[in-house]
Short mmCIF file of C-alpha atoms and ligand atoms in Angstrom, two decimals:
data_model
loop_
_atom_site.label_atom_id
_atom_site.label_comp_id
_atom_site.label_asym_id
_atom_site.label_seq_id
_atom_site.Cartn_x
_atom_site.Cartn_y
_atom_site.Cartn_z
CA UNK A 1 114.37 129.53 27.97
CA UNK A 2 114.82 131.40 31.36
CA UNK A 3 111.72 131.30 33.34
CA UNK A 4 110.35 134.96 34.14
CA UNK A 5 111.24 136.55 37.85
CA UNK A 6 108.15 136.80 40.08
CA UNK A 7 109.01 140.09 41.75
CA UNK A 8 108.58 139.98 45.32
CA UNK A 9 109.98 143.54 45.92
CA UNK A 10 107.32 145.54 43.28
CA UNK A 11 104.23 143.32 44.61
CA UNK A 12 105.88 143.71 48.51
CA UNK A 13 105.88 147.58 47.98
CA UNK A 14 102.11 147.74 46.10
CA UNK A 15 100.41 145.83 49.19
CA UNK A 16 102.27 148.53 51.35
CA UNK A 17 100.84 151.22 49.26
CA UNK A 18 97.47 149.80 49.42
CA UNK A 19 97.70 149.46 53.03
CA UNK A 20 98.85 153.18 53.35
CA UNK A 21 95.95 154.09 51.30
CA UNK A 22 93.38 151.87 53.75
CA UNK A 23 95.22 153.12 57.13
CA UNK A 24 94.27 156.68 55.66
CA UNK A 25 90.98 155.47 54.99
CA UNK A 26 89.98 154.77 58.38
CA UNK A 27 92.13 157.33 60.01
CA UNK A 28 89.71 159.62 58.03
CA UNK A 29 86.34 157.61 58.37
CA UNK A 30 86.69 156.28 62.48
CA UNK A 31 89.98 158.26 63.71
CA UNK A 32 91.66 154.80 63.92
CA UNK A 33 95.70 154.78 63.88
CA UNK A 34 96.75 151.10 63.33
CA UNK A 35 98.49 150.19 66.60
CA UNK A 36 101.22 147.24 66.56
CA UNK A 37 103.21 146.29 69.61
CA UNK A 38 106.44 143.76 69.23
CA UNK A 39 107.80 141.80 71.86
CA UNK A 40 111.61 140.62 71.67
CA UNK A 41 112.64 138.38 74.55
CA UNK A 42 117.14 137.88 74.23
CA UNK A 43 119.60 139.24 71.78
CA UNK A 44 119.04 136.94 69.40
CA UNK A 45 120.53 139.33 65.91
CA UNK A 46 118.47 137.30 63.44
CA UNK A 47 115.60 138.56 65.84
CA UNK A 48 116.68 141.75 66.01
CA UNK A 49 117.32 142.47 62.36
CA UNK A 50 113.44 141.64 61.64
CA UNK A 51 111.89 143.48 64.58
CA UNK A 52 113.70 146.60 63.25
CA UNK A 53 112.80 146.09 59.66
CA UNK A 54 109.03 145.92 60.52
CA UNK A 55 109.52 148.82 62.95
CA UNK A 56 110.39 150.83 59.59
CA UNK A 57 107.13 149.11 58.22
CA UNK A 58 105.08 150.96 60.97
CA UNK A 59 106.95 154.42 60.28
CA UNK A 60 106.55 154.21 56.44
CA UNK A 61 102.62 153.62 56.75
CA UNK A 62 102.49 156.09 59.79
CA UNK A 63 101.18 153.10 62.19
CA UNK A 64 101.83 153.04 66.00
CA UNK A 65 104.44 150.74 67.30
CA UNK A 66 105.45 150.18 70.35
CA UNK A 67 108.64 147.81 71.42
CA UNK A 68 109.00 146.13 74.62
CA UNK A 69 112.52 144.44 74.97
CA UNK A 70 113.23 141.95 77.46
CA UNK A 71 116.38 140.01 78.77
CA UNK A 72 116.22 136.00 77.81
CA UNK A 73 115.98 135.46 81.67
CA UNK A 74 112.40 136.79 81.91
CA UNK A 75 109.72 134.54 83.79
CA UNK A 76 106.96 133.11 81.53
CA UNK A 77 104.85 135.21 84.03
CA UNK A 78 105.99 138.57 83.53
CA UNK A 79 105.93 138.17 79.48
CA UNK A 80 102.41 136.46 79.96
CA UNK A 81 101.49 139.65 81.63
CA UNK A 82 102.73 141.94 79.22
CA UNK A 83 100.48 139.85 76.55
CA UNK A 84 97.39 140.87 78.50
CA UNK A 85 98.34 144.44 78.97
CA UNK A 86 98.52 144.77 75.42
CA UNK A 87 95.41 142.46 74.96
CA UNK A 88 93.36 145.53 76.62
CA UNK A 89 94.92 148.06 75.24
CA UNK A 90 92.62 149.84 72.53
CA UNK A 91 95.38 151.51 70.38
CA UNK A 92 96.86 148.26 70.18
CA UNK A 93 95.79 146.37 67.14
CA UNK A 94 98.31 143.73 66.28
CA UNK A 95 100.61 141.64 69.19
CA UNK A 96 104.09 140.20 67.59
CA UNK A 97 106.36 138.18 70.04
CA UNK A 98 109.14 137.48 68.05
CA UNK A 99 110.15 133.68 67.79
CA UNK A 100 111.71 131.48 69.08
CA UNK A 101 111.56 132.46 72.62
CA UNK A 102 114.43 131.11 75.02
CA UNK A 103 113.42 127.17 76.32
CA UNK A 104 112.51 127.95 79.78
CA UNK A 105 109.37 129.57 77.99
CA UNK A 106 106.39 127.64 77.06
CA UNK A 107 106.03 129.26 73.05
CA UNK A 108 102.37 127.63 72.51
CA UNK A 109 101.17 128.91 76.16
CA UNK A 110 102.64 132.30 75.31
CA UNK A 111 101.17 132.17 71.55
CA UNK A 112 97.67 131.16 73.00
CA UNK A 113 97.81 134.24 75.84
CA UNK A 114 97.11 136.95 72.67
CA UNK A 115 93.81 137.95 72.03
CA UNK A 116 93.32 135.79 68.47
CA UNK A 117 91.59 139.15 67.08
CA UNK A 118 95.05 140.68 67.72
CA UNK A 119 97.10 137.86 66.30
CA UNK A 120 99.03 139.38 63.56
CA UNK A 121 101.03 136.32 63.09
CA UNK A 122 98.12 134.35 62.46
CA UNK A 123 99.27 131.32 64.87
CA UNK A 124 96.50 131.27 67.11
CA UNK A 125 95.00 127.75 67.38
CA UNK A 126 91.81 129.52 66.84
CA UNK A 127 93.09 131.36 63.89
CA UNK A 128 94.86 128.11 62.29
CA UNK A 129 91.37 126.46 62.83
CA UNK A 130 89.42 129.13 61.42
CA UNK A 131 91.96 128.90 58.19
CA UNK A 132 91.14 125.25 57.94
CA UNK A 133 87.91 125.05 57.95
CA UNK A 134 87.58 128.56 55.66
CA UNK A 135 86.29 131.36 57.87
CA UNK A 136 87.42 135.15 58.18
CA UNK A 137 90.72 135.02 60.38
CA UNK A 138 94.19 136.35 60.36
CA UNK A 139 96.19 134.81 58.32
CA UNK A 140 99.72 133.68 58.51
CA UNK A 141 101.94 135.86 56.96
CA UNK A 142 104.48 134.22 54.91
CA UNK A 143 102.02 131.85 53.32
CA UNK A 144 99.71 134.47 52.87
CA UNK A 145 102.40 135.91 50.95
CA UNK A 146 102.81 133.36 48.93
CA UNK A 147 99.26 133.06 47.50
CA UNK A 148 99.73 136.76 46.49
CA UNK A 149 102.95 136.26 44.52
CA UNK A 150 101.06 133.61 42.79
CA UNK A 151 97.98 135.73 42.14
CA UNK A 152 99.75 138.92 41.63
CA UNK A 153 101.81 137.48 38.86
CA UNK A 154 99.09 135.99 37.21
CA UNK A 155 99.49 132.39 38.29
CA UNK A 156 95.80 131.00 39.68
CA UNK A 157 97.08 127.95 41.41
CA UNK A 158 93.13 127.04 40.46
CA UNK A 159 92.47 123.44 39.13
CA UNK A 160 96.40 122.91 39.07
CA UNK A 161 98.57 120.68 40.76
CA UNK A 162 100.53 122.27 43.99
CA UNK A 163 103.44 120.55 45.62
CA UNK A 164 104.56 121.67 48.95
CA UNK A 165 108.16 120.70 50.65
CA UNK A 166 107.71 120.98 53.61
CA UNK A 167 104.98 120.44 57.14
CA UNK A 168 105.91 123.30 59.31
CA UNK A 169 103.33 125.22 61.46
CA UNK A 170 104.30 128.54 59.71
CA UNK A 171 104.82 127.39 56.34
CA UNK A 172 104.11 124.30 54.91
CA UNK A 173 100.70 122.97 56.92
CA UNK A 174 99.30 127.01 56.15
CA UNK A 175 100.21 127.00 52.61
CA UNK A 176 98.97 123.56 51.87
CA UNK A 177 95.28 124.94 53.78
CA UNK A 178 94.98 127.90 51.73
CA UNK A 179 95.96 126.50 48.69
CA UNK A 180 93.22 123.86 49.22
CA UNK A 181 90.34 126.14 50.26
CA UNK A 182 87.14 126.58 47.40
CA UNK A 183 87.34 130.09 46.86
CA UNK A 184 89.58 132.33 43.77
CA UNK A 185 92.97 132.07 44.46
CA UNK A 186 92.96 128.87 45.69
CA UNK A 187 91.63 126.07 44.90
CA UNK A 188 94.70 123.92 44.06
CA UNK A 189 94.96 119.76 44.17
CA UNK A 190 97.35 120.20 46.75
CA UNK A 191 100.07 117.75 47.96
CA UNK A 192 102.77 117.99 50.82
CA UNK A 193 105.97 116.64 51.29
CA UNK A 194 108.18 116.16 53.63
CA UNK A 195 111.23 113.98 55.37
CA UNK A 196 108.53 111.01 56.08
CA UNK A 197 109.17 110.90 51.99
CA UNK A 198 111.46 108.80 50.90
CA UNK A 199 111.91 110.15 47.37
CA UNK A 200 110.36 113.41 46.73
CA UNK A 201 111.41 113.93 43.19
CA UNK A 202 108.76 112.05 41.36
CA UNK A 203 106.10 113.97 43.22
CA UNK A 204 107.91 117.52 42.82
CA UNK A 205 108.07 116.89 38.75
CA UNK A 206 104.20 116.46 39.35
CA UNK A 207 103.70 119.52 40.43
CA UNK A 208 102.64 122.68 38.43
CA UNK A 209 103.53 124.70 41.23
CA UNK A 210 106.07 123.79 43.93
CA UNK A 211 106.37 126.06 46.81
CA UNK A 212 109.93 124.92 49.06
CA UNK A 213 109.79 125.64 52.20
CA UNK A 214 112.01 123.62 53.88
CA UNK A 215 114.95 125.13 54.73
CA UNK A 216 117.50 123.03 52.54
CA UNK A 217 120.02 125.32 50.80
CA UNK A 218 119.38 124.29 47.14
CA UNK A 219 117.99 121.79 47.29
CA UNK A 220 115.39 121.75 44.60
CA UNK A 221 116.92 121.52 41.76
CA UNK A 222 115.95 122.17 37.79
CA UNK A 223 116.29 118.33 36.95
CA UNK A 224 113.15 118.17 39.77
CA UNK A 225 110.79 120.34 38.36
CA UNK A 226 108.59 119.69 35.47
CA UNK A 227 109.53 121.89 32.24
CA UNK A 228 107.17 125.56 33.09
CA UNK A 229 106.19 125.20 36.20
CA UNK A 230 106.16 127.85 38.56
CA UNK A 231 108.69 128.03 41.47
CA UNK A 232 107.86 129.75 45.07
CA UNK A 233 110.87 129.65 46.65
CA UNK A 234 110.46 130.35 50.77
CA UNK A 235 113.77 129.39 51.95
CA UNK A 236 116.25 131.14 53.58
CA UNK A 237 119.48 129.89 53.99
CA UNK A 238 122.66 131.64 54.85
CA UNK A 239 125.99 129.88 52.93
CA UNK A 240 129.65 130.41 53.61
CA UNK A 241 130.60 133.21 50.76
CA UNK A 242 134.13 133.81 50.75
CA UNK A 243 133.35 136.28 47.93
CA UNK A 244 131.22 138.35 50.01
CA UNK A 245 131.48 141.14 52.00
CA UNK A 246 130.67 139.40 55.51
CA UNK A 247 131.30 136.47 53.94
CA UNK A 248 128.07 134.49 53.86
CA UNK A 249 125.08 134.88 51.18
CA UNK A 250 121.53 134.09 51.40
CA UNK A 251 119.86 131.57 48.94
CA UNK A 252 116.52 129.95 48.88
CA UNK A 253 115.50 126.04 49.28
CA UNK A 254 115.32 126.24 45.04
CA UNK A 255 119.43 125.85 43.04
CA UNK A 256 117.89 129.05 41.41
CA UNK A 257 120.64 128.80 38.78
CA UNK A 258 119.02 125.43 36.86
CA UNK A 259 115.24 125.73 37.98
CA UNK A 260 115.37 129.31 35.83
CA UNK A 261 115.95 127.44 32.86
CA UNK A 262 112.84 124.65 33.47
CA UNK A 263 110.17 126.58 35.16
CA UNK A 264 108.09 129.22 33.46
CA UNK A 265 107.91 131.63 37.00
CA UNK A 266 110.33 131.69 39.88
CA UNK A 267 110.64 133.98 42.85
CA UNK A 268 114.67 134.78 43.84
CA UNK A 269 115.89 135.25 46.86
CA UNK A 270 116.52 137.30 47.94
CA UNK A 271 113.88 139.39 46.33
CA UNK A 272 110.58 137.05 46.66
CA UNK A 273 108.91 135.81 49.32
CA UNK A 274 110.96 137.57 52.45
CA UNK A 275 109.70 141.39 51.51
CA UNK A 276 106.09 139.85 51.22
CA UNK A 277 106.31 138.50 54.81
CA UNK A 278 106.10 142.20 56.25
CA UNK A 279 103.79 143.71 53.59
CA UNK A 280 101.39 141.24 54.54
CA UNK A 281 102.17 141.63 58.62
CA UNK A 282 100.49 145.14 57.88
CA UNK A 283 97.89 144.46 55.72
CA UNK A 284 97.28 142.11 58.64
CA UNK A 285 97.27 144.81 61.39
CA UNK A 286 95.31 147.49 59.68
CA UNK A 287 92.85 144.36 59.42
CA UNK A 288 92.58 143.65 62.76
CA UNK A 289 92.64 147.43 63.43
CA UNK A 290 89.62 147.92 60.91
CA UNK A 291 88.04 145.10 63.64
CA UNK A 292 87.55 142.85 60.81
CA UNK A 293 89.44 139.61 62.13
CA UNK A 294 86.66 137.72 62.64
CA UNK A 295 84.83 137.14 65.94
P1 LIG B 301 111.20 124.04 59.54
O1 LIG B 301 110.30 124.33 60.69
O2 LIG B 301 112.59 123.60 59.78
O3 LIG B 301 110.47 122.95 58.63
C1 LIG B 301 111.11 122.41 57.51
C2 LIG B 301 110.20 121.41 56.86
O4 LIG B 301 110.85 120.90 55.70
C3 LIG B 301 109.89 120.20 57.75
O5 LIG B 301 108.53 119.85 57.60
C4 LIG B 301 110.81 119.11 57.21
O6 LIG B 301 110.24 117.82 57.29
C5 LIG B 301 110.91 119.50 55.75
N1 LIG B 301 112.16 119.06 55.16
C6 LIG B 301 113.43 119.32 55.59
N2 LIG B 301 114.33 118.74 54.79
C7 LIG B 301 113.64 118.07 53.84
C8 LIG B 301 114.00 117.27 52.74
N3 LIG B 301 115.28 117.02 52.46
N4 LIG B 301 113.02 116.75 51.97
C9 LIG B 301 111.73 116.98 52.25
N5 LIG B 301 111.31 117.76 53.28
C10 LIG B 301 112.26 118.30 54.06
O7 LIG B 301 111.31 125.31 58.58
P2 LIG B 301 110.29 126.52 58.33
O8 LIG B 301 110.23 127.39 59.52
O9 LIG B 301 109.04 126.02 57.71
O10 LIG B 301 111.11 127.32 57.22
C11 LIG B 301 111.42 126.75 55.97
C12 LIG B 301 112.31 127.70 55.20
O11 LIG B 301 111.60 128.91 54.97
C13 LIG B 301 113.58 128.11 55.95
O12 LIG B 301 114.62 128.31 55.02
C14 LIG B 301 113.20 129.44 56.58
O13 LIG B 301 114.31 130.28 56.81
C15 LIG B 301 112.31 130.00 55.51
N6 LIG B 301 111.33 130.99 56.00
C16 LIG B 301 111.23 132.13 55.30
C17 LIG B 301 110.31 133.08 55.68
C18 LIG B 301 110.19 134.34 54.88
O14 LIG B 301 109.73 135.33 55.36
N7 LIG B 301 110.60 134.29 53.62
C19 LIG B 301 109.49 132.87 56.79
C20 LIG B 301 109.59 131.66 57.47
C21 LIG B 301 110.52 130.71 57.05
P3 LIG B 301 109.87 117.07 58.68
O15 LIG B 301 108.60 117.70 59.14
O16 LIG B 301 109.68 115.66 58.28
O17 LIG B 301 111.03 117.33 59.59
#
């Protein structure tokens, strides 16, 4: 039987309208507009596409953005300066610098520059270390998106066995500390995986839910996963598609077409975890506009 879609658009577009609703809120209770201010070093198009689309995020909840642009020949200096400009500006809430950043620029010096209470993102070291050990922060947003696909289609990872693919910074190492932490939602025997596996298979048809995030096209397939388990699928992968208009296609980490017919709940992609990214990049910044990203 075909395992049931976990829709990442419908739960993508509720957290927006919940986030409209609490913008409102405290436009009307402390005459706060949620301020966020991206930074986009080069002409990177990947970068480009995803600046603009959470531009459009600002405009649909009425937040304040602001966009600095910048060739991929600034100094370190100049961008560091920037960072604290918008570090003491009040209507600015949230800082984004779009990754990566060109490699005459130190990314962890530049990451480290924004105030943590206005790191939307949620890769602050003090922010990551705050996640680990279980305190208020802001969290990353793509794994924080993935919790609430899971909870939001009625999936507790509670008590059940999670298998991550994957140890990066943004994904893998994040998703594996929230999944871990004692608190609803969570709570998960968690285990990660990565290339320093040999054979990952026996340990994915473990899992009760396996969250890929490791930027293989397809490479999880349904012969890996144990029969109804449920399927987060972060990857995003662009293939050669002679069929398609501009000729390349987007699938996930997951071969969608035989883990449908094992796992009980799977998120496509597109359509899954992508559109949560975003939703939660604003819940994030009305957060940290609301002053609530911990001290
Ligand atoms: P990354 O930095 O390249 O990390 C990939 C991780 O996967 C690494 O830890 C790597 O292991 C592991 N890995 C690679 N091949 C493997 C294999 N064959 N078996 C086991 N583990 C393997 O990638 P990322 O930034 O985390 O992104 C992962 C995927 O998510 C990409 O497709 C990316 O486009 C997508 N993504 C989506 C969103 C979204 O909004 N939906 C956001 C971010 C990323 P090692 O550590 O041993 O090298």
């Amino acid at each position: 039987m075909a395992a049931r879609l976990i829709d990442g658009r419908l739960m993508a577009a509720d957290i927006k309208a919940e986030v409209r609703r609490g913008a409102e809120e405290l436009l009307r209770s402390r005459g706060i507009t949620p301020g966020l201010a991206f930074i986009l070093v080069g002409d990177d198009p990947g970068s480009e596409v995803y600046v603009r689309s959470k531009g459009k995020a600002c405009e649909e909840l009425h937040f304040r953005s602001v966009t600095e642009r910048r060739p991929a020949t600034i100094a370190e200096a100049e961008l560091l300066e920037m960072i604290a400009g918008f570090n003491a500006d009040p209507a600015i809430h949230g800082i984004l610098v779009q990754l990566p950043l060109p490699p005459h620029i130190d990314e962890q010096r530049v990451i480290e520059a924004i105030d943590f209470r206005k790191d939307v993102d949620g890769f602050h070291p003090v922010n990551v270390g705050k996640l680990v050990l279980g305190l208020k922060c802001l969290r990353p947003c793509t794994p924080a998106g993935v919790l609430e696909l899971l909870a939001r289609s009625g999936n507790d990872p509670g008590g059940k066995h999670a298998v991550v693919v994957g140890r990066s910074n943004i994904v893998g190492k994040p998703v594996c500390n929230m999944l871990m932490q004692k608190r609803p939602g969570a709570n998960a025997a968690v285990t990660i995986v990565h290339t320093g596996v040999k054979d990952i298979a026996p340990l994915v048809r473990q899992a009760d839910i396996v969250v890929a995030a490791m930027g293989r096209p397809r490479s999880i397939t349904g012969a890996m996963l144990k029969p109804g388990c449920v399927v987060i699928d972060v990857g995003m992968n662009r293939i050669p598609d002679p069929t398609a208009r501009n000729g390349t296609r987007l699938v996930g980490d997951v071969d969608f077409a035989s883990a449908v017919e094992v796992a009980s709940a799977i998120t496509p992609v597109p359509g899954g975890v992508g559109l949560m990214t975003i939703a939660m990049l604003m819940k994030n910044t009305l957060q940290a506009a609301a002053g609530d990203a911990g001290s």
